[in-house]
Amino acid sequence: MKILYQSIVFALVILTTHKSYPNDEPVYFTDKNQEQRYYLLIEEIRCLVCQNQSLADSNAPLAQDLRNEIFKMIKSEKSNNQITEFLVERYGDFVLYRPPLNDNTWLLWFGPFLFLIIAITTAIIFIKKQSQNNTIDN
Amino acid sequence: MIAELGHFSLVLALAMAIIQSTFPIMGAAMGNLTYMSLARPAARLQFLFVSISFGILVYSFLINDFSISYVANNSNTLLPWIYRFSAVWGAHEGSLLLWILILSIWTIAVTYFSHRLPEYFLSRVIGVMGLVSIGFLLFMLFTSNPFERIFPIPLDGADLNPLLQDPGLIIHPPILYMGYVGFSVAFGFAIAALLGGNLDTTWARWSRPWTLLAWIFLTIGIALGSWWAYYELGWGGWWFWDPVENASFMPWLIGTALIHSLAATDKREIFKNWTILLAICAFALSLLGTFLVRSGVITSVHAFATDPTRGIFILALLAIFVGGSLVLYAFRAPSTKSGGKFKLLSRETFLLFNSILFLVAMLTVLLGTIYPLIIEALNLGKLSVGAPYFNAVFVPIMAPLIIFLGLGVLTKWKQDDFSLLLKQLRNLLIASLFIGISIGLIFFENNQLKSIAGIVAALWISTTSLYSLFVKIKNKKNKLAAMRIISRSFYGMLVAHIGFAVCIVGITITSQHSVDIHQRMKIGDVIEFSNYQFHLKDLKAVSGPNYEATEAIVDVIKNESLITTLRSQKRTYTVRNMPMTEAGIDAGFTRDIYMALGEPLDNESWSVRLYHKPFVRWIWLGAILMAIGGLLAVLDKRYRLRILKKKIITINNEAIP
Amino acid sequence: MIRYLFPLTIFIGLTVLFIYGLQNDPRYVPSPLINKIAPKFTLPTLHNPESNISINDIKGTVSLINVWASWCIACRLEHSVLNEAVKKYHLTLYGLNYKDKRTNALIWLENLGNPYIESAYDEYGNTGIDYGVYGVPETFLLDKKGVIRYKHIGPIDKRQLDDIIMPLIKELEQEK
């Protein structure tokens, strides 16, 4: 029940934040490199108020504010690291769609390749074993 | 009154499902033919009652019966009738009813098209599907009754979520569910085989066309979902790695492994346990998808309104079905005799690698999807795993799959000679590399390496596949006659693999070479973008049945000639006061031009997003080809005995491969 | 038989994980600011654009900073709870009026009562960003040193106030 209540409240919160008007003012860069970095960054930062959308994909006012913030930081020559650090300090790792590699995420990043190695090795051992058991019958 | 009838009909359906599962399974165990003979009629009656219930819900939507809470929450008098119809599956309760309806459609199809199956086997299949049906009917009756009344009766409904008011969403859910739920047939066959205890390979042959059909539906369903997201969400994206998408993608990955593994089990009597496990896994993932989407454990763009009691219920169902099957598996599997032997270099090996790589791919998607949950469970905070992660890890896992695919189609069963194989492949590899690199260098200025990798991969798949056809006919005198004799499933494989290649080209080029701009425009403005000129001719107010919109009309001009006129709308759906973007798209074989109207700015300007997306259609074209390939395989003669016998007499000089 | 039990083991592990997952709210994002010094700000007060309020004016006592806005429906739910709480407990409650129109906010306080000692006026939401605000209302609990000790997301109801926030405040007031 508690979670249900919270969900309703959150729905309210999310609805109400949509109330203020979006400002979809395009941003302009003179530096091609900065422009690329901007679009890449807003693709990889999560919009917190939305269900599961990046800043680039969201119309929520907070997403627009954060896009603006990122725009300003890029213009003032901040590095990608400085920008993501700025956001993580305020909102936590949750904002990063590309989780940083650390003690908590090594399994996430290397897991797939671990699966791959284990799976292929097991398969090869299995094949070798079954082909040695008997000679190939035709 | 009629709503109560719909509800009561569900209760009757539950009663039928209970008969459909208990008696036939008991009968099969005891050898009681009377019990077993109840399977077919009970399944058909269950279908009848579920259909009545579904029909009543449709009717209630069409006549705007807002005394039913579900109708009131998801419809409105202003909603066009076609969306009132599709609103039936617009939210949790109705879509669950659709789920059950589709399950009973698959069950009834099994009762009609399985005359070749022994009675005891068919009883078990239908019985197992009845068990699944019981679970979901109970779920529906206890937690998600779509016929619940509301009082006081609202004057008008709260409207269907505007995102779902779209032609794509009329057909996407039913087709996707046909795929999801279709794996229950493969599951039924696998459990029937486990219950019977004799894991011979006949079950594999019988279940192949069913599994293929489910896979075809799932392929089309996912492609439709991707296409819908592309034009409806207004951001030009076609895959977001959202948990809901992953929930449909995981069964597809295992389904793909399953149809390959079934072929090996059927033809060579190998991987029997493995195939059973894949069949259980495919269905388990369908259930898992249902759980993830409806329980609210994971945040997603398109999650249903969530309720943890529902989550607990589905989790319990999942635990009973999958846990039970895996226990049964652990008992039965050890006694399975292994079939034909094969050497390391053989088609069997590559089919096994196929399974394994798809399994790893599925585990990767699963890991990424539930990793935030794991971290939270261990009290290590909260993190997000999104598209950048999946793109980074998924591609390297697909790479060996593509290499092995090319090797696999040209390798003989049992064993092959490496030097001979190499000789065949050397030229194909060189050709793929040469053409791929040339195309990459000539046509693309940036991201050349990734583009080349994708194109070479696609060429490698297509050339090896086509070459496998050539191998079959090269020593024949009459090539055309030889081609006619080759089985449909072989052509099916060919088409599906080429579809995969087409898909790879689409994904590679779209991801590497799409460009977009975000601009401020007012009437009369012209923007130069991607060698086109975009001229905003007009902005006008438009009203629809249940929305108000501003429409932008933009001429797209290249070399002074008009290419197309795009129309994009910014709609506000009046009831929910929700904004929606209708993109203006000029679709083409080699590129899409895509325009999305943003928000009004000052000075009568609007923000406008323009996209140039090369080869994006190829993604869905590839999916269609894969589905056609699957269909060809379903239509293979070996699944239709009677016809096969006739044909054998006429073609007695050539063996069916 | 052991290796045939492997799939079952994995499945059981997943099930346990999901049972745990059902008890969590996926939309709740813990704040990284907990146990950190509250971010600095200097903003005009809501009632008087000429005078400023800064974080230094708030530091020194155990205090609550409540982020609110007149356009926020959930804040309306919370507002009566805050009004009562101030009467009952003598709280040190500050407001952060977030991305609002000044006139609307003032009318809101006039109509519904003003529980705040002072509201800072964050017109563009910059301070909101510094505090990691992602959904209004949110409430921060600061200790005497100005360290954020607790953050509540969403409207505070009566029960949460009595069971969670008030005991915490009492505890923090004991600290030196």
Coordinates of N, CA, C and O in Angstrom, one line a residue, chain A residues 1 3-4 7 19 22-28 35-36 39 43-44 46 50-53 55-59 64 67 92-99 103-109 111-113 115-116 119-120 122-124 126-128 130-131 133-138, chain B residues 235 240-243 271 299-301 303 306-308 340-344 349 352-353 356-357 360 363-364 367-368 371 375 380 382-389 392-393 396-397 400 404 414-415 446 516-520 570 577 579 581 598-602 607-609:
Chain A
M1 N 0.8 -1.2 0.0 CA 0.0 0.0 0.0 C 0.8 1.3 0.0 O 0.6 2.2 -0.7
I3 N 3.7 1.7 -1.2 CA 4.3 2.0 -2.5 C 3.2 2.5 -3.5 O 3.4 3.4 -4.2
L4 N 2.0 2.0 -3.3 CA 0.9 2.4 -4.2 C 0.7 3.9 -3.9 O 0.6 4.7 -4.9
S7 N 3.3 5.9 -5.5 CA 3.2 6.0 -6.9 C 2.2 7.1 -7.3 O 2.4 7.8 -8.2
K19 N 3.3 21.4 -15.7 CA 2.4 22.5 -15.7 C 3.1 23.8 -16.3 O 2.5 24.5 -17.1
P22 N 7.0 24.7 -21.4 CA 8.3 24.4 -21.9 C 8.9 25.5 -22.7 O 8.2 26.2 -23.4
N23 N 10.2 25.6 -22.7 CA 10.9 26.5 -23.5 C 11.9 25.8 -24.4 O 12.9 25.4 -23.9
D24 N 11.5 25.6 -25.6 CA 12.3 24.7 -26.5 C 13.2 25.5 -27.4 O 13.3 25.2 -28.5
E25 N 13.8 26.5 -26.8 CA 14.7 27.4 -27.6 C 15.9 26.6 -28.1 O 16.6 26.0 -27.3
P26 N 16.1 26.6 -29.4 CA 17.2 25.9 -30.0 C 18.5 26.6 -29.5 O 18.6 27.7 -29.2
V27 N 19.6 25.7 -29.4 CA 20.9 26.3 -29.0 C 21.8 26.3 -30.2 O 21.7 25.5 -31.1
Y28 N 22.7 27.3 -30.3 CA 23.6 27.4 -31.4 C 25.0 27.4 -31.0 O 25.4 28.0 -30.0
E35 N 29.4 21.3 -30.3 CA 28.0 20.9 -30.7 C 27.8 19.4 -30.5 O 26.9 18.9 -29.9
Q36 N 28.8 18.7 -31.1 CA 28.8 17.2 -31.0 C 28.8 16.7 -29.5 O 28.0 15.9 -29.2
Y39 N 25.3 17.3 -27.9 CA 24.2 16.3 -28.3 C 24.5 15.0 -27.7 O 23.6 14.2 -27.3
E43 N 22.1 13.0 -24.7 CA 21.6 11.7 -25.0 C 21.9 10.8 -23.8 O 21.2 9.8 -23.6
E44 N 23.0 11.0 -23.1 CA 23.5 10.1 -22.1 C 23.1 10.5 -20.7 O 23.5 9.8 -19.7
R46 N 20.2 11.1 -17.9 CA 18.8 10.7 -17.7 C 18.0 11.9 -17.1 O 18.5 12.7 -16.3
C50 N 11.2 12.3 -15.7 CA 10.5 11.4 -16.6 C 10.6 10.0 -16.2 O 11.4 9.6 -15.4
Q51 N 9.8 9.2 -16.9 CA 9.8 7.8 -16.6 C 11.2 7.1 -17.0 O 11.9 6.6 -16.1
N52 N 11.5 7.2 -18.2 CA 12.8 6.7 -18.6 C 13.2 7.3 -19.9 O 13.1 6.7 -21.0
Q53 N 13.7 8.6 -19.8 CA 14.0 9.3 -21.0 C 15.3 10.1 -20.8 O 15.6 10.5 -19.7
L55 N 17.8 13.5 -21.4 CA 17.5 14.9 -21.5 C 17.1 15.3 -22.9 O 16.3 16.1 -23.1
A56 N 17.7 14.6 -23.9 CA 17.5 15.0 -25.3 C 16.0 14.6 -25.7 O 15.4 15.3 -26.5
D57 N 15.5 13.6 -25.1 CA 14.2 13.1 -25.5 C 13.0 13.7 -24.7 O 11.9 13.3 -24.9
S58 N 13.4 14.5 -23.7 CA 12.3 14.9 -22.8 C 11.9 16.4 -23.0 O 12.7 17.2 -23.2
N59 N 10.6 16.6 -22.8 CA 10.1 18.0 -22.8 C 9.9 18.6 -21.4 O 9.5 19.7 -21.3
Q64 N 14.8 20.7 -19.7 CA 15.2 21.8 -20.4 C 16.2 22.7 -19.6 O 17.2 23.2 -20.2
R67 N 19.5 20.9 -19.8 CA 20.1 21.1 -21.1 C 20.8 22.4 -21.2 O 21.9 22.6 -21.7
G92 N 23.3 12.3 -8.2 CA 23.8 10.9 -8.0 C 24.0 10.2 -9.3 O 23.7 10.8 -10.4
D93 N 24.6 9.1 -9.2 CA 25.0 8.3 -10.4 C 23.7 8.0 -11.3 O 23.9 7.6 -12.4
F94 N 22.6 8.1 -10.7 CA 21.3 7.8 -11.3 C 21.2 8.5 -12.7 O 20.5 8.1 -13.6
V95 N 21.8 9.7 -12.8 CA 21.6 10.5 -14.0 C 22.4 10.0 -15.1 O 22.1 10.4 -16.3
L96 N 23.3 9.1 -14.9 CA 24.2 8.7 -16.0 C 23.6 7.4 -16.6 O 23.5 6.4 -16.0
Y97 N 23.3 7.5 -17.9 CA 22.9 6.3 -18.6 C 24.0 5.4 -19.0 O 23.9 4.2 -19.2
R98 N 25.2 6.0 -18.9 CA 26.4 5.1 -19.1 C 27.1 5.1 -17.7 O 27.8 5.9 -17.3
P99 N 26.8 4.0 -17.0 CA 27.3 3.9 -15.6 C 28.8 3.9 -15.6 O 29.4 3.2 -16.5
D103 N 33.8 -0.2 -8.5 CA 33.6 -1.5 -7.8 C 32.2 -2.1 -8.0 O 32.0 -3.3 -8.0
N104 N 31.2 -1.2 -8.1 CA 29.8 -1.6 -8.1 C 29.4 -2.1 -9.5 O 28.4 -2.7 -9.7
T105 N 30.1 -1.6 -10.5 CA 29.7 -1.9 -11.9 C 30.6 -2.7 -12.7 O 30.3 -2.9 -13.9
W106 N 31.6 -3.3 -12.2 CA 32.5 -4.1 -13.0 C 31.8 -5.3 -13.5 O 32.0 -5.7 -14.7
L107 N 30.9 -5.9 -12.7 CA 30.1 -7.1 -13.2 C 29.2 -6.7 -14.4 O 29.1 -7.4 -15.3
L108 N 28.7 -5.5 -14.3 CA 27.8 -5.0 -15.4 C 28.6 -4.9 -16.7 O 28.2 -5.3 -17.7
W109 N 29.8 -4.3 -16.6 CA 30.6 -4.0 -17.8 C 31.3 -5.3 -18.3 O 31.4 -5.5 -19.5
G111 N 30.5 -8.5 -17.3 CA 29.7 -9.7 -17.2 C 29.4 -10.3 -18.6 O 29.6 -11.5 -18.7
P112 N 29.0 -9.5 -19.6 CA 28.7 -10.1 -20.9 C 29.8 -10.8 -21.5 O 29.6 -11.9 -22.0
F113 N 31.0 -10.3 -21.3 CA 32.2 -11.0 -21.9 C 32.6 -12.2 -21.1 O 33.1 -13.2 -21.6
F115 N 30.3 -14.0 -19.5 CA 29.3 -15.0 -20.0 C 29.8 -15.6 -21.3 O 29.7 -16.9 -21.5
L116 N 30.3 -14.8 -22.2 CA 30.7 -15.2 -23.5 C 31.8 -16.3 -23.4 O 31.8 -17.4 -24.0
A119 N 30.5 -19.5 -21.8 CA 29.7 -20.2 -22.7 C 30.4 -21.0 -23.8 O 30.2 -22.1 -24.0
I120 N 31.4 -20.2 -24.4 CA 32.1 -20.8 -25.5 C 33.0 -22.0 -25.0 O 33.1 -23.0 -25.6
T122 N 32.6 -23.9 -22.3 CA 31.7 -25.0 -22.0 C 31.3 -25.7 -23.3 O 31.4 -27.0 -23.3
A123 N 30.9 -25.0 -24.3 CA 30.5 -25.6 -25.5 C 31.6 -26.4 -26.2 O 31.4 -27.6 -26.6
I124 N 32.8 -25.9 -26.2 CA 33.9 -26.6 -26.8 C 34.2 -27.8 -26.1 O 34.4 -28.9 -26.6
F126 N 32.2 -29.6 -24.3 CA 31.1 -30.5 -24.5 C 31.3 -31.2 -25.9 O 31.1 -32.4 -26.0
I127 N 31.6 -30.4 -26.9 CA 31.7 -30.9 -28.3 C 32.9 -31.9 -28.3 O 32.7 -33.1 -28.8
K128 N 34.0 -31.5 -27.7 CA 35.2 -32.4 -27.7 C 34.8 -33.8 -27.0 O 35.2 -34.8 -27.5
Q130 N 31.9 -35.2 -26.5 CA 30.9 -36.1 -27.2 C 31.5 -36.7 -28.4 O 31.1 -37.7 -28.9
S131 N 32.4 -36.0 -29.1 CA 32.9 -36.5 -30.3 C 34.0 -37.6 -30.0 O 34.3 -38.4 -30.9
N133 N 33.7 -39.7 -27.3 CA 33.0 -40.9 -26.8 C 32.9 -42.0 -27.8 O 33.1 -43.1 -27.5
N134 N 32.5 -41.6 -29.0 CA 32.3 -42.6 -30.0 C 32.9 -42.1 -31.3 O 33.1 -40.9 -31.4
T135 N 33.2 -42.9 -32.2 CA 33.6 -42.4 -33.5 C 32.4 -42.0 -34.2 O 31.3 -42.3 -33.9
I136 N 32.6 -41.1 -35.2 CA 31.5 -40.6 -36.0 C 30.9 -41.8 -36.8 O 31.6 -42.5 -37.5
D137 N 29.6 -41.9 -36.6 CA 28.9 -42.9 -37.4 C 28.2 -42.3 -38.6 O 27.7 -41.2 -38.5
N138 N 28.3 -43.0 -39.7 CA 27.7 -42.4 -40.9 C 26.5 -43.1 -41.3 O 26.4 -44.1 -41.8
Chain B
W235 N 11.1 11.8 -31.8 CA 12.5 12.1 -31.7 C 13.4 11.3 -32.7 O 14.6 11.3 -32.6
F240 N 15.2 2.2 -28.0 CA 15.7 3.0 -26.9 C 16.3 2.1 -25.8 O 16.7 2.6 -24.8
W241 N 16.3 0.8 -25.9 CA 16.7 -0.1 -24.9 C 16.0 0.2 -23.6 O 16.5 0.1 -22.5
D242 N 14.7 0.5 -23.7 CA 13.9 0.7 -22.5 C 13.5 -0.7 -22.0 O 13.4 -1.6 -22.8
P243 N 13.3 -0.8 -20.7 CA 13.0 -2.1 -20.2 C 11.8 -2.8 -20.9 O 11.9 -4.0 -21.0
F271 N 21.3 -32.1 -28.9 CA 20.9 -31.0 -28.1 C 19.5 -31.1 -27.5 O 18.7 -30.1 -27.4
T299 N 11.4 1.2 -13.8 CA 10.8 2.4 -14.5 C 11.0 2.3 -16.0 O 12.1 2.0 -16.4
S300 N 10.0 2.5 -16.7 CA 10.1 2.5 -18.1 C 9.1 3.5 -18.7 O 8.2 4.0 -18.1
V301 N 9.4 3.9 -20.0 CA 8.6 4.9 -20.6 C 7.1 4.4 -20.7 O 6.2 5.1 -20.5
A303 N 5.5 1.9 -19.2 CA 5.0 0.9 -18.1 C 3.5 1.2 -17.9 O 3.0 2.3 -18.0
T306 N 1.0 0.9 -12.2 CA 1.5 -0.2 -11.5 C 0.9 -0.4 -10.2 O 0.5 0.5 -9.5
D307 N 1.0 -1.6 -9.7 CA 0.4 -2.0 -8.5 C 1.1 -3.2 -8.0 O 1.2 -4.2 -8.6
P308 N 1.8 -3.1 -6.8 CA 2.6 -4.2 -6.3 C 1.9 -5.5 -6.1 O 2.5 -6.6 -6.2
G340 N 23.2 -38.1 -32.3 CA 24.3 -38.2 -33.3 C 25.5 -37.5 -32.8 O 25.5 -36.5 -32.1
K341 N 26.7 -38.1 -33.1 CA 27.9 -37.5 -32.7 C 28.4 -36.5 -33.8 O 28.0 -36.6 -35.0
F342 N 29.2 -35.5 -33.4 CA 29.7 -34.6 -34.4 C 31.1 -34.1 -34.0 O 31.5 -34.1 -32.8
K343 N 31.9 -33.7 -35.0 CA 33.2 -33.2 -34.7 C 33.2 -31.7 -34.4 O 32.1 -31.0 -34.7
L344 N 34.3 -31.1 -34.0 CA 34.3 -29.7 -33.7 C 34.0 -28.9 -34.9 O 33.2 -27.9 -34.8
T349 N 28.2 -27.8 -34.5 CA 29.0 -26.9 -33.6 C 28.5 -25.5 -33.8 O 28.3 -24.8 -32.8
L352 N 25.2 -24.9 -32.3 CA 25.3 -24.8 -30.8 C 25.9 -23.4 -30.5 O 25.4 -22.7 -29.5
F353 N 26.9 -22.9 -31.2 CA 27.4 -21.6 -31.0 C 26.3 -20.5 -31.2 O 26.2 -19.6 -30.4
I356 N 24.3 -20.5 -28.1 CA 25.0 -20.0 -27.0 C 25.2 -18.5 -27.1 O 25.1 -17.7 -26.1
L357 N 25.4 -18.0 -28.3 CA 25.6 -16.6 -28.5 C 24.3 -15.8 -28.3 O 24.3 -14.7 -27.7
V360 N 23.9 -15.7 -24.6 CA 24.7 -14.6 -24.0 C 24.2 -13.3 -24.3 O 24.1 -12.4 -23.4
L363 N 21.3 -12.8 -21.9 CA 21.8 -12.6 -20.6 C 22.4 -11.1 -20.4 O 22.2 -10.5 -19.4
T364 N 23.0 -10.7 -21.5 CA 23.5 -9.3 -21.5 C 22.3 -8.3 -21.3 O 22.4 -7.4 -20.5
L367 N 21.0 -8.7 -17.8 CA 21.9 -8.1 -16.8 C 21.7 -6.6 -16.8 O 21.6 -6.0 -15.7
G368 N 21.7 -5.9 -18.0 CA 21.6 -4.5 -18.0 C 20.2 -4.0 -17.5 O 20.1 -3.0 -16.9
Y371 N 20.2 -4.8 -13.6 CA 21.4 -4.4 -12.7 C 21.0 -3.3 -11.7 O 21.4 -3.4 -10.6
I375 N 21.8 -3.7 -7.7 CA 22.6 -2.7 -6.9 C 21.8 -2.2 -5.8 O 22.2 -2.0 -4.6
L380 N 23.6 -0.5 -2.5 CA 24.8 0.2 -3.0 C 24.4 1.5 -3.8 O 25.2 2.0 -4.5
K382 N 21.9 3.8 -6.3 CA 20.9 3.7 -7.4 C 21.6 4.2 -8.6 O 22.3 5.2 -8.7
L383 N 21.5 3.4 -9.7 CA 22.1 3.8 -10.9 C 21.2 3.5 -12.1 O 20.2 2.8 -12.0
S384 N 21.6 4.0 -13.2 CA 20.8 3.8 -14.5 C 21.7 3.1 -15.5 O 22.9 3.3 -15.5
V385 N 21.0 2.2 -16.2 CA 21.8 1.5 -17.3 C 20.9 1.8 -18.5 O 19.8 1.4 -18.6
G386 N 21.5 2.5 -19.5 CA 20.8 2.9 -20.6 C 21.4 2.5 -21.9 O 22.4 1.7 -22.0
A387 N 20.9 3.2 -23.0 CA 21.4 2.8 -24.3 C 22.9 2.8 -24.5 O 23.4 1.9 -25.2
P388 N 23.7 3.8 -23.9 CA 25.1 3.8 -24.2 C 25.7 2.4 -23.7 O 26.6 1.9 -24.4
Y389 N 25.2 1.9 -22.6 CA 25.8 0.6 -22.1 C 25.4 -0.5 -23.1 O 26.3 -1.2 -23.6
A392 N 27.3 -0.4 -26.3 CA 28.7 -0.8 -26.1 C 28.9 -2.2 -26.0 O 29.9 -2.8 -26.6
V393 N 28.1 -3.0 -25.3 CA 28.4 -4.4 -25.0 C 27.7 -5.3 -26.0 O 28.2 -6.4 -26.2
P396 N 29.8 -6.1 -29.7 CA 30.9 -7.1 -29.7 C 30.4 -8.5 -29.5 O 31.1 -9.5 -30.0
I397 N 29.2 -8.7 -28.9 CA 28.7 -10.1 -28.8 C 28.1 -10.5 -30.1 O 28.1 -11.7 -30.4
P400 N 30.9 -12.2 -33.1 CA 31.2 -13.7 -33.4 C 30.0 -14.4 -34.0 O 30.1 -15.3 -34.8
F404 N 30.2 -16.7 -37.3 CA 29.9 -18.1 -37.2 C 28.7 -18.4 -38.2 O 28.6 -19.5 -38.7
K414 N 27.9 -33.2 -39.1 CA 28.8 -34.2 -38.6 C 30.3 -33.8 -38.6 O 30.9 -33.6 -37.6
Q415 N 30.8 -33.7 -39.8 CA 32.2 -33.2 -39.8 C 32.5 -32.6 -41.1 O 31.9 -32.8 -42.1
N446 N 32.7 10.3 -42.5 CA 33.0 10.1 -41.1 C 32.6 8.7 -40.7 O 31.8 8.0 -41.4
D516 N 20.9 15.7 -37.6 CA 19.7 16.4 -37.2 C 20.1 17.8 -36.8 O 21.2 18.1 -36.4
I517 N 19.1 18.7 -36.9 CA 19.3 20.1 -36.4 C 18.0 20.5 -35.7 O 16.9 20.0 -35.9
H518 N 18.2 21.4 -34.8 CA 17.2 22.0 -34.0 C 17.2 23.5 -34.3 O 18.2 24.1 -34.0
Q519 N 16.1 24.0 -34.9 CA 16.2 25.3 -35.4 C 14.9 26.1 -35.0 O 13.9 25.6 -34.7
R520 N 15.1 27.4 -35.0 CA 14.0 28.3 -34.8 C 13.5 28.7 -36.2 O 14.3 29.1 -37.1
K570 N 1.8 19.7 -33.9 CA 1.9 19.7 -32.4 C 0.5 19.7 -31.9 O -0.2 20.6 -32.1
N577 N -5.2 17.0 -21.6 CA -4.3 18.2 -21.8 C -2.8 17.8 -22.0 O -1.9 18.2 -21.3
P579 N 0.4 17.1 -24.6 CA 0.9 17.5 -25.9 C 1.5 16.3 -26.6 O 2.0 15.3 -26.0
T581 N 3.5 15.1 -30.5 CA 4.1 15.5 -31.8 C 3.8 14.5 -32.8 O 3.9 13.3 -32.6
G598 N 8.4 21.6 -32.8 CA 8.7 21.6 -31.4 C 7.6 22.5 -30.6 O 6.4 22.1 -30.6
E599 N 8.1 23.5 -30.0 CA 7.2 24.4 -29.2 C 7.2 25.8 -29.8 O 8.1 26.2 -30.5
P600 N 6.1 26.5 -29.5 CA 6.1 27.9 -29.9 C 7.1 28.7 -29.2 O 7.3 28.6 -28.0
L601 N 7.8 29.6 -29.9 CA 8.8 30.5 -29.2 C 8.2 32.0 -29.4 O 7.1 32.1 -29.8
D602 N 9.0 32.9 -29.1 CA 8.5 34.3 -29.3 C 8.6 34.7 -30.7 O 9.1 34.0 -31.6
S607 N 10.1 26.2 -32.6 CA 11.3 25.4 -32.7 C 10.9 24.2 -33.6 O 9.8 23.6 -33.5
V608 N 11.9 23.8 -34.4 CA 11.6 22.7 -35.4 C 12.9 21.8 -35.4 O 14.0 22.3 -35.3
R609 N 12.6 20.5 -35.4 CA 13.7 19.6 -35.5 C 13.7 18.9 -36.8 O 12.6 18.4 -37.2

